Coordinates of C-alpha atoms in Angstrom, one line a residue:
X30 CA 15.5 -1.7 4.9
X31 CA 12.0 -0.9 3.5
X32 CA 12.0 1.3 0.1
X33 CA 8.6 2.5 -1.3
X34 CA 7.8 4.3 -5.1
X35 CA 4.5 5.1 -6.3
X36 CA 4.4 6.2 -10.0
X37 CA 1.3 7.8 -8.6
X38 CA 3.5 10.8 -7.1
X39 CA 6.6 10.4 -8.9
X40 CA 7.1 14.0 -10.6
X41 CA 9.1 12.8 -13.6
X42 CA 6.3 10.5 -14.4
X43 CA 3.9 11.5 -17.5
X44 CA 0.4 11.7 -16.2
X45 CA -0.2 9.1 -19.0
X46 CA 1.5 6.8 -16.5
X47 CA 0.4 8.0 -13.0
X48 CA -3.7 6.2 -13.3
X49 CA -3.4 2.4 -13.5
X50 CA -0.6 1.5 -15.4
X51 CA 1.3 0.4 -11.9
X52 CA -1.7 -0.9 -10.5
X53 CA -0.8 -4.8 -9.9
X54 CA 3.0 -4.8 -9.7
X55 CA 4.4 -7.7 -10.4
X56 CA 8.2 -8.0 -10.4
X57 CA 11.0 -5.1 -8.7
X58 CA 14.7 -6.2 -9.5
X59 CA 17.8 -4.2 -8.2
X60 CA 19.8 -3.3 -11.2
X61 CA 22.8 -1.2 -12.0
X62 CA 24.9 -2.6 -8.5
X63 CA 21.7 -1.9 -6.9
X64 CA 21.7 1.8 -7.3
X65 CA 17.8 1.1 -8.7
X66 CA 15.2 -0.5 -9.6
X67 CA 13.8 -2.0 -12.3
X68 CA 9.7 -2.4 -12.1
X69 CA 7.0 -3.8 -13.9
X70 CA 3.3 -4.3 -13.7
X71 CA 0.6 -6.4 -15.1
X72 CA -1.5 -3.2 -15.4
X73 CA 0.9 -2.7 -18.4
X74 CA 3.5 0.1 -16.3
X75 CA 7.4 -0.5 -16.8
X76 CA 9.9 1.8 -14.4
X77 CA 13.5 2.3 -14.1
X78 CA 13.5 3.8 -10.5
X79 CA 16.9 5.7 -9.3
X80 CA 17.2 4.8 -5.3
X81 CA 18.9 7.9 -4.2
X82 CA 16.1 9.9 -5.7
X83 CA 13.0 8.1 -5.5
X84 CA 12.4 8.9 -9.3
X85 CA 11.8 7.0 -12.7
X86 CA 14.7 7.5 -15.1
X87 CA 12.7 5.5 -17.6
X88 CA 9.3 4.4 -18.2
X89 CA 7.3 2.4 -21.0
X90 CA 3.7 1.0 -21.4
X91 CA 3.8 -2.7 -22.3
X92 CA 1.0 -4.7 -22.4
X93 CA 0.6 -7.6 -19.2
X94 CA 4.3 -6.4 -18.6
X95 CA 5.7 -9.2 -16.6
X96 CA 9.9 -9.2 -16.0
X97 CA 12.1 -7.0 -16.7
X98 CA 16.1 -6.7 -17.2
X99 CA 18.8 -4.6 -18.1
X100 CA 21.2 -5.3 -21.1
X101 CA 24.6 -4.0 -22.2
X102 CA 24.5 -1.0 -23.5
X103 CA 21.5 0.5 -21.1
X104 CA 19.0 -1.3 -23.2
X105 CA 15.8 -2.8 -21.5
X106 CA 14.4 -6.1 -22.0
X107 CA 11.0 -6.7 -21.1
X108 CA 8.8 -9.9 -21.2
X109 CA 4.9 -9.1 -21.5
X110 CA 2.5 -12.2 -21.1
X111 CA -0.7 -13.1 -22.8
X112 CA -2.7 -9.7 -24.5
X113 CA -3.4 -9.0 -27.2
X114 CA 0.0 -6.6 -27.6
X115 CA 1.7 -8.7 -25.7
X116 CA 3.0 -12.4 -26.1
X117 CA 6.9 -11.5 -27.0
X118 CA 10.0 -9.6 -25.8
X119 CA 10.1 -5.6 -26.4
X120 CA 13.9 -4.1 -26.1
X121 CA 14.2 -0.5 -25.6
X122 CA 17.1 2.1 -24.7
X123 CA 16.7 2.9 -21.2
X124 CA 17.8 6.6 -22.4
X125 CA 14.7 6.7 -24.5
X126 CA 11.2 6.4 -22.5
X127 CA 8.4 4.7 -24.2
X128 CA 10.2 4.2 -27.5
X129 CA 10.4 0.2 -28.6
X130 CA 13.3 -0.7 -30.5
X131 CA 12.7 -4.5 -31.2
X132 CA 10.3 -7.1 -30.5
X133 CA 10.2 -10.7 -31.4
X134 CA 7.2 -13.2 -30.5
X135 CA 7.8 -15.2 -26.8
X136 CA 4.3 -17.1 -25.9
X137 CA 3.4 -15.9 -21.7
X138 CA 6.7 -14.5 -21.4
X139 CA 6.9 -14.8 -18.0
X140 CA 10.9 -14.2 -16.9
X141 CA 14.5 -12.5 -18.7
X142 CA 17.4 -13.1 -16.5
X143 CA 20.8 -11.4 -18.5
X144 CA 23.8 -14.1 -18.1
X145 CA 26.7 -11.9 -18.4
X146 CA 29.2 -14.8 -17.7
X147 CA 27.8 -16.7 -21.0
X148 CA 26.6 -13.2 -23.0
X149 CA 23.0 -14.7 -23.6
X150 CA 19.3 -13.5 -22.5
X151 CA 17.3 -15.9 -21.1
X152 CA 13.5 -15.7 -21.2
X153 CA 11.0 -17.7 -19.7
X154 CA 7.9 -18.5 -21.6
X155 CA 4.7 -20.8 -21.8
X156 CA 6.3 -24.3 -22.9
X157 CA 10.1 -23.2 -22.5
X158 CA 13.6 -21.5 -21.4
X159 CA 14.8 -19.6 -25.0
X160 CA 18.1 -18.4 -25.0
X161 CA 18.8 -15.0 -27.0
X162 CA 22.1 -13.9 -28.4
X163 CA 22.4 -9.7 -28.6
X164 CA 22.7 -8.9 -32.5
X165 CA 23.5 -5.9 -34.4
X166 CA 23.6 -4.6 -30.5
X167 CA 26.0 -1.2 -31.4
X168 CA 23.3 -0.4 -34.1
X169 CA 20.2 2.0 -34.3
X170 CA 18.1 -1.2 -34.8
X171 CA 19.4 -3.6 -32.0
X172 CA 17.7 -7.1 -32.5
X173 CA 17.6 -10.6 -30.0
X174 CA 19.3 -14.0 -31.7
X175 CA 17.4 -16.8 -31.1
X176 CA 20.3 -19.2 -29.7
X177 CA 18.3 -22.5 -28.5
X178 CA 15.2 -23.4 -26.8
X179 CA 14.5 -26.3 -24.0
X180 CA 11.1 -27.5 -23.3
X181 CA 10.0 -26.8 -19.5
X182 CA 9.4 -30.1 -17.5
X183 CA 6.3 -31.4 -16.2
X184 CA 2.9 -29.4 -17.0
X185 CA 5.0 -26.5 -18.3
X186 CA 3.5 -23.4 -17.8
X187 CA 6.5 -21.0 -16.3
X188 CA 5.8 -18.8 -13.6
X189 CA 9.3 -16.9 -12.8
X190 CA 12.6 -17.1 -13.6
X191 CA 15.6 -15.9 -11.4
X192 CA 19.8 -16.6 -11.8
X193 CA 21.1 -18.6 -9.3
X194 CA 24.1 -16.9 -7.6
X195 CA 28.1 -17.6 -8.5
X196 CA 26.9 -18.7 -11.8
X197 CA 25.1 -21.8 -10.9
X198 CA 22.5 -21.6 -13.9
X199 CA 18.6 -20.3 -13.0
X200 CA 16.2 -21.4 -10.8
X201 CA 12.6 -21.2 -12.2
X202 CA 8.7 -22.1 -11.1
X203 CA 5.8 -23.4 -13.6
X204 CA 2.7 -24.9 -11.9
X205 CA 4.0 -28.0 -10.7
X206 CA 7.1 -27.4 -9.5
X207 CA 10.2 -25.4 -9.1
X208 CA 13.3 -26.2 -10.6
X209 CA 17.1 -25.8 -10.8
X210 CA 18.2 -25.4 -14.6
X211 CA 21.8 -25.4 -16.1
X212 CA 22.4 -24.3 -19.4
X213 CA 25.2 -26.0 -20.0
X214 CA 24.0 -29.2 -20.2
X215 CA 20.4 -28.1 -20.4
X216 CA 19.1 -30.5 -17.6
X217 CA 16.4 -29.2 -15.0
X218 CA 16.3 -30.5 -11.4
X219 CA 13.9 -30.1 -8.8
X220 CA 15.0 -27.4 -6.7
X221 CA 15.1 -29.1 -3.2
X222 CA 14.0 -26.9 -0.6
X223 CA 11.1 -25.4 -3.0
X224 CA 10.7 -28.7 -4.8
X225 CA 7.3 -30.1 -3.2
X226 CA 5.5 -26.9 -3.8
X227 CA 3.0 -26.0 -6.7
X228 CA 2.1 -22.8 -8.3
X229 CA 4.9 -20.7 -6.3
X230 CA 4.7 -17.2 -8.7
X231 CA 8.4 -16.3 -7.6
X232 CA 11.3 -17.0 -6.1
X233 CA 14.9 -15.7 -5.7
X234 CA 18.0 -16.4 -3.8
X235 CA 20.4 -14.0 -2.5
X236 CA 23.7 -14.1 -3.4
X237 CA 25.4 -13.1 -0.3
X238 CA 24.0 -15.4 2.2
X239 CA 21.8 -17.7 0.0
X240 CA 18.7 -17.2 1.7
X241 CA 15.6 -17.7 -0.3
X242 CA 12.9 -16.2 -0.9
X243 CA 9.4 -17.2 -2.4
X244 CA 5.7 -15.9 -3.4
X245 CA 2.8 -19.0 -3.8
X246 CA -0.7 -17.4 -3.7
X247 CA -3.3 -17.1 -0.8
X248 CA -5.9 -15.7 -3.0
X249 CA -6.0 -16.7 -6.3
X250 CA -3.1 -15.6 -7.6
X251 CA -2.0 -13.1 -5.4
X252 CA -0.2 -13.2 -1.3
X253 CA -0.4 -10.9 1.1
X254 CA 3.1 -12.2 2.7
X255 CA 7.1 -13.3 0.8
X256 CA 7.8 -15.8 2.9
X257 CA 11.5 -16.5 3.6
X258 CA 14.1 -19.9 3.9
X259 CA 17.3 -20.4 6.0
X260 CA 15.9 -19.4 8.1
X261 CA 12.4 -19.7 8.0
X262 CA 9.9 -16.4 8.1
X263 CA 7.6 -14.2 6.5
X264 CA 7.1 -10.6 5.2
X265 CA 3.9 -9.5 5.5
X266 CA 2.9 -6.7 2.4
X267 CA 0.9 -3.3 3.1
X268 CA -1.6 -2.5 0.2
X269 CA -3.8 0.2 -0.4
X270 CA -6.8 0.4 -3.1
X271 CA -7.0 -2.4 -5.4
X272 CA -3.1 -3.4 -6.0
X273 CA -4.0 -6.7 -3.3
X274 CA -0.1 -7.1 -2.0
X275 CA 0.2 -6.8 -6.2
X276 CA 3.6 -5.5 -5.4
X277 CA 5.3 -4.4 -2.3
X278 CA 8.7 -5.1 -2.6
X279 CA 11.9 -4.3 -0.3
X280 CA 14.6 -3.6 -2.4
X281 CA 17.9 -2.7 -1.8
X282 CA 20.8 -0.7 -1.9
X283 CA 24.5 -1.3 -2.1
X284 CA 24.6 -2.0 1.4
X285 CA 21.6 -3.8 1.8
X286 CA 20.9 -7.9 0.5
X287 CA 20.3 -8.5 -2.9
X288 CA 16.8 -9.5 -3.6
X289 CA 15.0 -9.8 -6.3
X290 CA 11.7 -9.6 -5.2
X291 CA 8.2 -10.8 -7.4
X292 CA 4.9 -10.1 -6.8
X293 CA 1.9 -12.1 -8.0
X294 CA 1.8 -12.7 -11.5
X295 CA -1.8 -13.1 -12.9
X296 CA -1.9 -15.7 -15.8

């Protein structure tokens, strides 16, 4: 099914948020067993979106916003690429819009993927995959662990960063490549059926039937199309104004697949 939000009409937006910040979407990840959505935009706009209702729940301004994820605990994660304000990870309480509870420094941040089987963060930056243990988590001041960090391969420069399903580690894109990555042994592989491709800005794989899905850019760093694997096909994105297929996601709900589904990512 196709699902659409614009924080442009969405009532329990602040005005604040309804001119630009969602301009040039950029990631929309079903959370919470898919009951929303969790959205963010380079234009600096982070949503929690309810399905049923068509409404943010919570919303923050974070500057080049890139990935998203929720914690335990209803916290947020988000990863906000190169500005100024931006270069690290920003946690916040998904009960408390626009307040930041803790930041620490992550280069491009790019991608956070929550394992829940191994109770560590991931987040993709620049030059590496860190992983983050939760610390003083049942506390007013909430804080990430840095737990170990492995260097990307090839020419580095991550892109997106997705969990592959039944546990079987992350699958990830920098500009030459996308790659399979365990972290138990921290060894990367080419991801086979995306490994000859460059540049690709996101991919995911959906648990239930293990189709694929994948973003590389038409126009500088933006498509107007997700195309799709086993079996092969293609989406084809409505825009409007100046967002340029920025975002245009079809998300789910319980009864629906389970994508995550990127947009372009500038940077």
């Amino acid at each position: 099914m196709t699902w659409s939000w614009s924080a442009r009409t969405d009532s329990n937006m602040p005005e604040a948020y309804k001119s630009g910040l969602f301009d040039k979407i950029d990631e929309c990840k079903p959370v919470l067993d898919a009951s929303a959505v969790l959205i963010t935009a380079s234009t600096g706009g982070v949503a929690l979106v309810d399905l049923q209702s068509g409404h943010a729940t919570f919303w923050a301004q974070v500057a080049m916003a890139h990935s998203a994820e929720m914690l335990p605990g209803h916290r947020i994660a988000v990863a906000a690429s190169l500005a100024p304000q931006g270069n690290r990870i920003e946690i916040y309480d998904a009960a408390l819009p626009g307040r930041m509870l803790h930041a620490t420094e992550l280069y491009s941040g790019h991608g956070v993927v929550w394992d829940e089987h191994r109770s560590q963060l991931y987040a993709l930056g620049h030059e590496a995959i860190r992983a983050y243990k939760l610390a003083d988590w049942d506390s007013r001041t909430p804080r990430l662990a840095l737990v170990t960090s492995w260097p990307l391969p090839g020419k580095a420069n991550g892109h997106d960063l997705a969990s592959l399903p039944d546990g079987r580690g992350l699958v990830l894109s920098t500009h030459d490549g996308v790659w399979q990555f365990d972290p138990d042994t921290g060894v990367y592989a080419p991801f086979a059926p995306l490994a000859d491709l460059r540049d690709v800005k996101a991919v995911s794989v959906e648990a239930r039937t293990g189709r694929i899905a994948f973003q590389q850019p038409e126009e500088r760093w933006w498509s107007h199309r997700i195309r799709l694997l086993a079996p092969e096909a293609s989406s084809t994105c409505r825009t409007s104004g100046s967002t340029r297929c920025a975002g245009c996601p079809t998300a789910r709900r319980p009864d629906g697949p389970s994508w995550k589904v990127a947009g372009p990512r500038p940077l």
